[in-house]
Short mmCIF file of C-alpha atoms in Angstrom, two decimals:
data_model
loop_
_atom_site.label_atom_id
_atom_site.label_comp_id
_atom_site.label_asym_id
_atom_site.label_seq_id
_atom_site.Cartn_x
_atom_site.Cartn_y
_atom_site.Cartn_z
CA MET A 1 -78.36 -182.39 0.24
CA ALA A 2 -81.99 -182.76 1.26
CA GLN A 3 -81.80 -179.40 2.27
CA GLY A 4 -80.85 -178.24 -1.33
CA ILE A 5 -83.09 -180.46 -2.93
CA GLN A 6 -86.70 -178.98 -0.53
CA ALA A 7 -85.27 -175.50 -1.57
CA VAL A 8 -84.37 -176.06 -5.18
CA LEU A 9 -87.76 -177.62 -6.26
CA GLY A 10 -89.97 -174.69 -3.81
CA VAL A 11 -87.90 -171.78 -5.69
CA GLY A 12 -88.53 -173.88 -9.29
CA GLY A 13 -91.90 -173.98 -8.31
CA GLU A 14 -92.21 -171.00 -7.16
CA TRP A 15 -90.66 -169.72 -10.91
CA LEU A 16 -92.95 -172.27 -12.79
CA ASN A 17 -96.11 -170.46 -11.45
CA ASP A 18 -94.48 -166.89 -12.75
CA LEU A 19 -94.19 -168.59 -15.74
CA SER A 20 -97.19 -169.84 -16.35
CA LYS A 21 -98.64 -166.11 -14.88
CA THR A 22 -95.98 -164.60 -18.12
CA ALA A 23 -96.31 -166.77 -20.96
CA ASN A 24 -99.53 -165.80 -22.22
CA THR A 25 -98.96 -162.17 -22.11
CA SER A 26 -98.17 -160.27 -25.40
CA ALA A 27 -94.73 -158.99 -23.32
CA GLY A 28 -93.16 -162.60 -23.15
CA ILE A 29 -91.02 -163.77 -20.71
CA PRO A 30 -88.75 -161.34 -18.85
CA SER A 31 -84.86 -161.24 -18.50
CA GLN A 32 -85.20 -161.48 -15.18
CA MET A 33 -87.03 -164.98 -15.81
CA GLN A 34 -84.74 -166.82 -18.78
CA LEU A 35 -82.23 -167.57 -16.84
CA GLY A 36 -84.45 -170.31 -14.82
CA LEU A 37 -83.01 -171.03 -11.14
CA LEU A 38 -79.44 -168.80 -12.40
CA SER A 39 -81.44 -165.53 -13.15
CA PRO A 40 -80.35 -162.88 -10.10
CA LEU A 41 -83.99 -163.04 -8.04
CA TYR A 42 -84.58 -166.71 -8.23
CA LEU A 43 -80.90 -167.23 -6.58
CA ARG A 44 -81.50 -165.43 -4.24
CA ARG A 45 -84.59 -166.58 -3.50
CA LEU A 46 -83.24 -170.13 -3.94
CA PHE A 47 -80.17 -168.85 -1.59
CA GLU A 48 -82.39 -167.89 1.42
CA ARG A 49 -84.23 -171.04 1.20
CA MET A 50 -81.56 -173.02 2.10
CA GLY A 51 -80.22 -171.78 5.05
CA ALA A 52 -77.42 -169.90 7.24
CA THR A 53 -74.31 -170.46 4.83
CA TYR A 54 -76.18 -169.08 1.85
CA ILE A 55 -77.79 -165.45 3.29
CA LYS A 56 -73.72 -164.83 4.60
CA LEU A 57 -72.74 -166.11 1.21
CA GLY A 58 -75.97 -163.53 -0.28
CA GLN A 59 -74.67 -160.63 1.73
CA PHE A 60 -71.47 -161.24 0.78
CA VAL A 61 -71.79 -161.02 -2.93
CA ALA A 62 -74.10 -157.96 -1.84
CA SER A 63 -71.06 -156.25 -0.52
CA ALA A 64 -68.41 -157.64 -3.37
CA PRO A 65 -68.98 -155.43 -6.73
CA THR A 66 -65.78 -155.33 -7.50
CA LEU A 67 -66.07 -159.49 -7.68
CA PHE A 68 -69.50 -159.98 -9.01
CA PRO A 69 -72.14 -159.08 -11.52
CA ALA A 70 -73.69 -155.43 -11.34
CA GLU A 71 -77.55 -157.08 -11.29
CA TYR A 72 -76.59 -159.98 -8.13
CA VAL A 73 -75.20 -157.38 -6.31
CA GLU A 74 -77.82 -155.36 -6.56
CA GLU A 75 -80.08 -158.01 -6.44
CA PHE A 76 -78.56 -159.60 -3.14
CA GLN A 77 -78.36 -156.63 -1.02
CA LYS A 78 -82.11 -157.96 -0.31
CA CYS A 79 -80.84 -160.90 1.58
CA PHE A 80 -81.57 -159.89 4.78
CA ASP A 81 -79.98 -161.75 7.95
CA GLN A 82 -82.34 -161.78 10.16
CA ALA A 83 -83.94 -165.28 11.40
CA PRO A 84 -86.49 -167.07 13.83
CA ALA A 85 -85.41 -166.47 17.68
CA VAL A 86 -83.28 -169.84 19.06
CA PRO A 87 -85.31 -170.77 22.21
CA TYR A 88 -83.99 -169.07 25.78
CA ASP A 89 -83.24 -172.41 26.68
CA VAL A 90 -81.61 -173.64 24.32
CA ILE A 91 -78.97 -170.26 24.63
CA GLU A 92 -78.48 -170.71 28.06
CA SER A 93 -77.76 -174.67 27.17
CA ILE A 94 -74.74 -173.46 24.70
CA LEU A 95 -73.68 -170.86 27.74
CA ARG A 96 -73.50 -173.82 29.98
CA GLU A 97 -71.83 -175.60 27.75
CA GLU A 98 -69.10 -173.70 26.69
CA LEU A 99 -68.24 -171.34 29.84
CA GLN A 100 -68.25 -174.71 31.98
CA ARG A 101 -70.27 -173.10 35.23
CA PRO A 102 -73.22 -172.46 36.53
CA LEU A 103 -74.68 -169.08 34.32
CA ASP A 104 -75.68 -167.87 38.42
CA SER A 105 -72.24 -167.67 39.65
CA VAL A 106 -71.29 -165.25 36.29
CA TYR A 107 -74.50 -163.57 35.33
CA GLU A 108 -76.74 -161.31 37.13
CA TYR A 109 -79.56 -161.67 35.24
CA ILE A 110 -79.39 -162.43 31.66
CA ASP A 111 -83.30 -161.38 29.91
CA PRO A 112 -84.05 -163.95 27.84
CA VAL A 113 -85.55 -161.98 25.41
CA PRO A 114 -82.98 -161.52 22.59
CA ILE A 115 -81.76 -157.78 21.44
CA ALA A 116 -80.93 -159.20 17.91
CA SER A 117 -81.16 -162.51 16.07
CA ALA A 118 -79.08 -162.98 13.04
CA SER A 119 -78.25 -166.53 10.95
CA ILE A 120 -75.55 -167.24 12.69
CA ALA A 121 -75.82 -165.26 16.59
CA GLN A 122 -78.04 -164.94 18.43
CA VAL A 123 -77.42 -161.82 21.44
CA HIS A 124 -79.13 -160.60 24.85
CA GLY A 125 -78.99 -158.90 27.36
CA ALA A 126 -77.04 -159.32 31.11
CA ARG A 127 -75.31 -158.14 33.68
CA LEU A 128 -72.20 -159.36 35.50
CA LYS A 129 -72.33 -160.95 39.10
CA SER A 130 -69.59 -159.66 40.28
CA SER A 131 -69.51 -156.09 38.52
CA GLN A 132 -72.91 -155.76 37.89
CA LYS A 133 -71.89 -154.23 34.92
CA ASP A 134 -74.36 -154.44 31.98
CA VAL A 135 -73.27 -156.42 28.99
CA VAL A 136 -74.45 -158.03 26.19
CA ILE A 137 -73.63 -162.19 25.12
CA LYS A 138 -73.03 -162.69 21.55
CA VAL A 139 -74.12 -166.84 21.47
CA LEU A 140 -72.90 -168.91 18.04
CA LYS A 141 -76.73 -170.30 17.95
CA PRO A 142 -76.28 -174.25 17.24
CA GLY A 143 -75.25 -176.42 14.34
CA ILE A 144 -73.68 -172.76 12.55
CA GLU A 145 -70.16 -173.57 12.75
CA ASP A 146 -70.83 -177.63 11.40
CA THR A 147 -73.33 -175.99 8.68
CA LEU A 148 -71.06 -173.55 7.71
CA VAL A 149 -68.13 -175.60 6.90
CA ALA A 150 -69.93 -179.04 5.12
CA ASP A 151 -71.85 -176.37 2.77
CA LEU A 152 -68.78 -173.99 2.03
CA ASN A 153 -66.59 -177.20 1.74
CA PHE A 154 -69.06 -178.64 -1.24
CA ILE A 155 -69.02 -175.37 -2.32
CA TYR A 156 -65.34 -175.42 -3.06
CA VAL A 157 -65.41 -178.60 -3.97
CA VAL A 158 -67.61 -177.62 -7.01
CA ALA A 159 -66.11 -174.46 -7.64
CA ARG A 160 -63.37 -177.17 -8.69
CA VAL A 161 -65.18 -179.09 -10.08
CA LEU A 162 -66.24 -176.19 -12.66
CA GLU A 163 -62.63 -175.08 -13.23
CA PHE A 164 -61.14 -178.53 -13.86
CA LEU A 165 -64.24 -178.43 -16.78
CA ASN A 166 -64.31 -175.17 -18.27
CA PRO A 167 -61.03 -173.35 -18.13
CA GLU A 168 -62.48 -170.22 -19.08
CA LEU A 169 -63.95 -169.87 -15.33
CA GLN A 170 -60.50 -170.10 -14.22
CA ARG A 171 -59.47 -166.74 -15.62
CA THR A 172 -62.38 -165.41 -13.24
CA SER A 173 -60.02 -167.37 -10.18
CA LEU A 174 -63.48 -168.71 -9.74
CA VAL A 175 -61.76 -170.95 -6.74
CA GLY A 176 -59.72 -167.99 -5.30
CA ILE A 177 -62.97 -166.29 -4.53
CA VAL A 178 -64.75 -169.31 -2.89
CA LYS A 179 -61.38 -169.58 -1.02
CA ASP A 180 -61.87 -165.85 0.16
CA ILE A 181 -65.65 -166.55 1.34
CA LYS A 182 -64.65 -169.23 3.41
CA GLU A 183 -62.08 -167.87 4.78
CA SER A 184 -64.05 -164.28 5.81
CA MET A 185 -67.17 -166.63 6.83
CA LEU A 186 -65.80 -169.01 9.15
CA GLU A 187 -64.19 -166.15 10.89
CA GLU A 188 -67.38 -164.86 11.59
CA VAL A 189 -68.00 -167.46 13.14
CA ASP A 190 -65.05 -167.34 15.50
CA PHE A 191 -66.05 -164.48 17.91
CA ARG A 192 -62.24 -165.65 19.17
CA LYS A 193 -61.46 -162.94 16.23
CA GLU A 194 -64.09 -160.47 16.92
CA ALA A 195 -63.09 -160.14 20.31
CA ALA A 196 -58.80 -159.60 19.22
CA ASN A 197 -60.22 -157.13 16.40
CA ILE A 198 -62.16 -155.04 19.59
CA GLN A 199 -59.39 -154.97 21.63
CA ALA A 200 -56.93 -154.30 18.92
CA PHE A 201 -58.60 -151.50 17.79
CA GLN A 202 -59.16 -150.22 21.40
CA GLY A 203 -55.25 -150.60 21.79
CA TYR A 204 -54.71 -148.55 18.87
CA ILE A 205 -57.65 -145.84 20.21
CA ASP A 206 -55.69 -145.53 23.51
CA ALA A 207 -51.61 -145.49 21.76
CA MET A 208 -53.52 -142.83 19.65
CA GLY A 209 -54.50 -140.34 22.94
CA PHE A 210 -57.84 -140.76 21.09
CA ASP A 211 -59.26 -142.97 25.07
CA ARG A 212 -61.36 -139.52 25.45
CA GLN A 213 -63.48 -138.92 22.77
CA ALA A 214 -63.83 -143.06 21.11
CA LYS A 215 -64.03 -146.31 22.14
CA ALA A 216 -64.81 -149.87 21.50
CA PRO A 217 -66.99 -152.24 24.35
CA PHE A 218 -64.74 -153.49 26.56
CA VAL A 219 -64.70 -157.69 25.98
CA TYR A 220 -65.18 -159.36 29.02
CA GLN A 221 -62.62 -162.70 28.44
CA HIS A 222 -63.54 -164.94 31.57
CA CYS A 223 -66.70 -165.30 30.25
CA SER A 224 -65.79 -165.61 26.16
CA THR A 225 -65.05 -168.20 24.03
CA LYS A 226 -64.83 -169.44 20.49
CA ARG A 227 -68.74 -169.50 20.53
CA VAL A 228 -69.61 -167.07 23.27
CA LEU A 229 -68.41 -163.15 23.69
CA THR A 230 -69.54 -161.14 26.42
CA MET A 231 -69.03 -157.51 25.84
CA GLU A 232 -69.66 -154.35 27.85
CA ARG A 233 -73.17 -152.98 26.44
CA LEU A 234 -72.80 -149.58 24.81
CA TYR A 235 -75.70 -147.19 25.13
CA GLY A 236 -76.40 -144.11 22.62
CA VAL A 237 -78.08 -142.50 19.67
CA PRO A 238 -76.86 -143.47 15.69
CA LEU A 239 -74.58 -140.33 14.53
CA THR A 240 -78.11 -139.97 11.95
CA ASP A 241 -80.01 -138.96 15.03
CA LEU A 242 -79.24 -135.22 14.91
CA ASP A 243 -81.94 -134.31 17.24
CA SER A 244 -80.23 -136.59 20.33
CA ILE A 245 -76.68 -135.63 18.88
CA ARG A 246 -77.61 -132.41 19.90
CA SER A 247 -79.03 -132.86 23.49
CA LEU A 248 -76.07 -134.60 24.46
CA VAL A 249 -72.37 -132.65 22.80
CA PRO A 250 -73.00 -129.14 21.79
CA ASP A 251 -70.76 -129.32 17.84
CA PRO A 252 -72.47 -132.51 16.11
CA GLU A 253 -69.89 -131.19 13.32
CA LEU A 254 -67.21 -131.38 16.11
CA THR A 255 -68.35 -135.53 16.90
CA LEU A 256 -68.36 -136.28 12.92
CA VAL A 257 -64.27 -134.18 12.67
CA THR A 258 -63.58 -136.31 16.03
CA ALA A 259 -65.03 -140.08 14.18
CA LEU A 260 -63.30 -139.26 10.95
CA ASN A 261 -59.91 -138.64 12.97
CA VAL A 262 -59.78 -141.60 14.58
CA TRP A 263 -61.83 -143.67 11.53
CA PHE A 264 -59.16 -142.71 9.65
CA GLY A 265 -56.06 -143.25 12.15
CA SER A 266 -56.69 -146.62 11.70
CA LEU A 267 -56.00 -147.39 8.11
CA ILE A 268 -52.17 -147.09 8.98
CA SER A 269 -51.65 -147.93 12.56
CA CYS A 270 -54.45 -150.36 13.38
CA GLU A 271 -54.21 -153.37 12.55
CA SER A 272 -57.61 -153.63 10.64
CA PHE A 273 -60.18 -150.73 10.07
CA HIS A 274 -63.84 -151.19 11.05
CA ALA A 275 -65.80 -152.64 7.38
CA ASP A 276 -69.09 -151.65 8.67
CA VAL A 277 -69.24 -148.50 9.66
CA HIS A 278 -73.41 -147.69 9.00
CA ALA A 279 -76.12 -146.06 11.21
CA GLY A 280 -76.45 -149.24 13.36
CA ASN A 281 -72.52 -149.76 14.44
CA LEU A 282 -71.26 -145.69 14.62
CA TRP A 283 -72.59 -144.02 17.97
CA LEU A 284 -72.25 -141.46 19.44
CA LEU A 285 -72.09 -142.16 23.39
CA ARG A 286 -73.98 -140.48 26.11
CA ASP A 287 -70.69 -139.53 27.94
CA GLY A 288 -70.10 -137.89 24.39
CA ARG A 289 -67.57 -140.11 22.62
CA ILE A 290 -67.86 -142.21 19.59
CA GLY A 291 -68.39 -145.72 20.26
CA PHE A 292 -67.83 -148.11 17.12
CA ILE A 293 -69.63 -151.02 17.81
CA ASP A 294 -69.74 -154.99 16.21
CA PHE A 295 -66.67 -155.91 14.75
CA GLY A 296 -67.79 -159.19 12.72
CA ILE A 297 -66.80 -157.45 9.74
CA VAL A 298 -63.35 -155.63 9.44
CA GLY A 299 -60.79 -154.62 6.15
CA ARG A 300 -56.90 -154.63 6.37
CA ILE A 301 -54.56 -152.77 3.33
CA SER A 302 -51.83 -153.26 1.22
CA PRO A 303 -49.53 -149.88 0.39
CA ARG A 304 -49.98 -150.40 -2.70
CA THR A 305 -53.88 -150.11 -2.26
CA TRP A 306 -53.64 -147.22 0.23
CA ALA A 307 -51.33 -145.58 -1.67
CA ALA A 308 -52.88 -145.05 -4.09
CA MET A 309 -56.28 -144.59 -1.84
CA GLU A 310 -54.45 -140.84 -0.94
CA VAL A 311 -54.09 -139.94 -4.18
CA PHE A 312 -57.98 -141.00 -5.19
CA LEU A 313 -58.78 -138.73 -1.59
CA ALA A 314 -56.89 -135.52 -2.14
CA SER A 315 -58.63 -135.70 -6.04
CA PHE A 316 -61.85 -136.50 -4.97
CA ALA A 317 -61.54 -133.73 -2.21
CA THR A 318 -60.40 -131.07 -5.18
CA GLU A 319 -62.46 -132.76 -7.67
CA ASP A 320 -59.53 -133.60 -10.21
CA TYR A 321 -61.30 -136.52 -12.29
CA ASP A 322 -58.08 -137.17 -13.78
CA ALA A 323 -56.25 -137.74 -10.88
CA MET A 324 -58.57 -139.34 -10.03
CA ALA A 325 -58.92 -141.82 -13.47
CA SER A 326 -54.76 -142.30 -13.06
CA ALA A 327 -55.12 -143.01 -9.54
CA LEU A 328 -58.66 -145.59 -9.98
CA SER A 329 -56.28 -146.89 -13.14
CA GLU A 330 -53.29 -147.76 -10.69
CA MET A 331 -55.30 -149.48 -8.10
CA GLY A 332 -56.94 -151.87 -10.76
CA ALA A 333 -54.15 -152.12 -13.29
CA THR A 334 -54.96 -154.93 -15.25
CA GLY A 335 -52.00 -154.14 -18.20
CA ASN A 336 -53.99 -152.64 -20.33
CA ASP A 337 -54.14 -148.88 -21.54
CA ILE A 338 -56.34 -147.17 -20.49
CA ASN A 339 -57.93 -143.61 -21.77
CA THR A 340 -57.34 -141.92 -18.23
CA ASN A 341 -58.91 -138.24 -20.08
CA GLU A 342 -62.65 -140.22 -21.33
CA PHE A 343 -62.00 -141.81 -17.72
CA ALA A 344 -61.81 -138.54 -16.06
CA LYS A 345 -65.23 -137.49 -17.68
CA ASP A 346 -67.47 -140.41 -17.40
CA LEU A 347 -65.94 -140.04 -13.25
CA ARG A 348 -66.84 -136.62 -12.97
CA LYS A 349 -70.93 -137.67 -13.79
CA ILE A 350 -70.54 -140.71 -11.78
CA PHE A 351 -69.77 -138.44 -8.68
CA SER A 352 -72.06 -135.95 -9.35
CA SER A 353 -74.92 -137.95 -8.01
CA ILE A 354 -73.77 -137.97 -4.75
CA GLN A 355 -75.32 -134.80 -4.33
CA ASP A 356 -79.12 -136.76 -5.26
CA LEU A 357 -77.86 -138.74 -2.17
CA ASP A 358 -81.21 -138.30 0.31
CA THR A 359 -79.23 -137.06 3.63
CA GLU A 360 -82.79 -138.42 5.87
CA ILE A 361 -83.39 -141.48 5.08
CA ILE A 362 -82.71 -143.51 7.79
CA VAL A 363 -85.14 -142.34 10.69
CA ALA A 364 -83.81 -142.03 14.59
CA THR A 365 -83.83 -144.88 16.62
CA ALA A 366 -83.84 -144.04 19.42
CA ARG A 367 -87.39 -142.32 18.63
CA THR A 368 -88.81 -145.44 17.64
CA PRO A 369 -90.34 -148.59 19.11
CA ASP A 370 -90.48 -150.13 15.12
CA ALA A 371 -87.12 -151.79 14.49
CA THR A 372 -88.67 -152.87 11.35
CA ALA A 373 -88.64 -149.66 10.42
CA VAL A 374 -85.07 -148.77 11.16
CA SER A 375 -83.80 -151.92 9.80
CA ALA A 376 -86.03 -151.74 6.71
CA ASN A 377 -84.94 -147.75 6.08
CA VAL A 378 -81.23 -148.87 7.15
CA VAL A 379 -81.10 -151.48 4.32
CA LEU A 380 -82.54 -148.51 1.98
CA ASP A 381 -79.55 -146.55 2.57
CA GLU A 382 -77.36 -149.01 1.57
CA ARG A 383 -78.70 -149.98 -1.45
CA GLN A 384 -78.71 -146.49 -2.43
CA MET A 385 -75.04 -146.09 -1.26
CA ASN A 386 -73.55 -150.21 -3.37
CA ALA A 387 -76.24 -148.56 -6.40
CA LEU A 388 -73.58 -145.20 -6.38
CA PHE A 389 -70.41 -147.43 -6.24
CA LEU A 390 -71.75 -149.97 -8.92
CA ASP A 391 -71.57 -147.09 -11.21
CA LEU A 392 -68.13 -146.86 -10.07
CA VAL A 393 -67.33 -150.24 -10.64
CA ARG A 394 -69.41 -150.16 -14.51
CA VAL A 395 -67.42 -147.65 -16.03
CA SER A 396 -63.63 -148.94 -14.13
CA GLU A 397 -64.49 -152.40 -15.42
CA SER A 398 -65.23 -150.83 -18.74
CA TYR A 399 -61.96 -150.09 -19.01
CA GLY A 400 -61.07 -153.07 -18.31
CA LEU A 401 -60.25 -151.81 -14.76
CA LYS A 402 -60.28 -154.71 -11.46
CA PHE A 403 -59.95 -153.01 -7.85
CA PRO A 404 -58.87 -155.37 -5.07
CA ARG A 405 -62.25 -156.13 -2.10
CA GLU A 406 -60.42 -154.10 0.37
CA PHE A 407 -61.11 -150.84 -2.44
CA ALA A 408 -65.38 -151.72 -2.40
CA LEU A 409 -64.75 -151.87 1.69
CA LEU A 410 -62.95 -148.68 2.46
CA MET A 411 -65.43 -146.62 -0.30
CA LYS A 412 -68.47 -148.13 0.92
CA GLN A 413 -67.32 -147.30 4.66
CA LEU A 414 -66.49 -143.11 2.79
CA LEU A 415 -70.01 -143.76 1.39
CA TYR A 416 -71.42 -143.68 4.80
CA PHE A 417 -68.89 -140.98 6.01
CA ASP A 418 -70.38 -138.57 3.41
CA ARG A 419 -73.83 -139.90 4.89
CA TYR A 420 -72.50 -138.70 8.02
CA THR A 421 -71.32 -135.14 7.13
CA ARG A 422 -73.82 -134.29 5.77
CA LEU A 423 -76.62 -134.05 7.65
CA LEU A 424 -73.92 -133.38 10.84
CA ALA A 425 -71.95 -130.68 9.16
CA PRO A 426 -73.40 -130.24 5.28
CA SER A 427 -70.74 -126.87 4.94
CA MET A 428 -68.08 -129.59 5.70
CA ASN A 429 -65.98 -131.03 2.90
CA MET A 430 -64.45 -134.53 5.48
CA LEU A 431 -61.99 -134.55 2.87
CA ARG A 432 -60.56 -130.85 2.45
CA ASP A 433 -61.42 -129.58 6.27
CA GLU A 434 -57.77 -129.28 7.85
CA ARG A 435 -58.94 -131.47 11.22
CA ILE A 436 -59.04 -134.01 9.19
CA ASN A 437 -55.94 -136.20 8.68
CA ILE A 438 -56.29 -138.78 6.52
CA SER A 439 -52.17 -138.37 5.61
CA THR A 440 -49.67 -141.89 5.83
CA ASN A 441 -47.29 -139.45 8.23
CA ARG A 442 -49.92 -139.48 11.15
CA GLN A 443 -48.11 -138.12 14.05
CA PRO A 444 -49.46 -139.00 17.50
CA ARG A 445 -52.30 -135.65 18.11
CA ARG A 446 -53.34 -133.55 21.00
CA THR A 447 -56.21 -134.83 23.01
CA ASP A 448 -57.31 -131.70 23.72
CA ARG A 449 -57.53 -131.14 20.69
CA PHE A 450 -60.85 -132.19 19.41
CA GLN A 451 -61.73 -131.28 23.62
#
């Protein structure tokens, strides 16, 4: 409560200061300020001041354009998941507590300087004592889980009270949305869930015969717990670093074909799919395989949504906007009659804008020491992707359609792959290329097909 009051006072002061600057101008009070602390800008600032739970909540808003108003989705895309590093002695103490044995009996070496520090976890490089393998250790920051539980329970109670006071809010499923957010965020702080996601994905890779073309990091269970995740350290370059990719493999286009087949296959043949394939999480490894990294965000797709999604993808590939309108109407049906002809015309306008996306906005991570610049470019890339999807959501909602969140996750990944296609294989149509299988009726494929 004290943290909340302090945050409200701080952002409230910013709002009053900004208001005083605009009050005497002829333009009047900007619309951004008229809602006070509930306006997108000041609500985002408030969330950032209130700490890890609200930063993650803001990121959830940014990633769920099917659930929240467009202006809030756009503003909350500025919610950076970066935080000051926790001192290494604190991290060391957590590792000892979790592993219940001397650290020098497990690790030969742990780098005290973190590779990354986000709002809920911190990552350090290390080397195992027994095998001398390079690993990364993901450590949950102290007090984060208790903070999340307390904050999310408070938000849930507030949502219940608001629905009681205003029955109209029940139609928006406010409590249901908060419940989904709570479950999703609490999964992220239980690294056993992430470990299970990684192992399930690697199991799918092995079962489908993709083990010579792709991999997920190996999880070292003997030094992983709910709050600590020790994984194989993968070395490679992001799929946006064309020069480095050409130095590793003779045919970048074949690399992309492999990545697409592995990911599309996981939609049906794996219990979950990787739902965050931005350039930082999808690499070409030094041995030529595709590396899928960071399984904190995964998706699970229902048969009904996938059936409509297959029709959508086929119509997108052939630019059949009438069929696309029908597929989206089926997926987001709310009982309203849809004018599919008009809807199809609006869809044509939206998807023609994909051609305007800049394909080289992410700088090559391997060639610059400036991590801040790389991060900024990745965020900018995400904003462009989200802006395109927001257009789709706006138009669809104008026809009374409401899409499931899994559709938003799928579309976002497809837009990332569209970006990679424009960079690595500009003449390829990823949805019509016969080397790429997006059909439900999958058969085990020959492993030499992609060699």
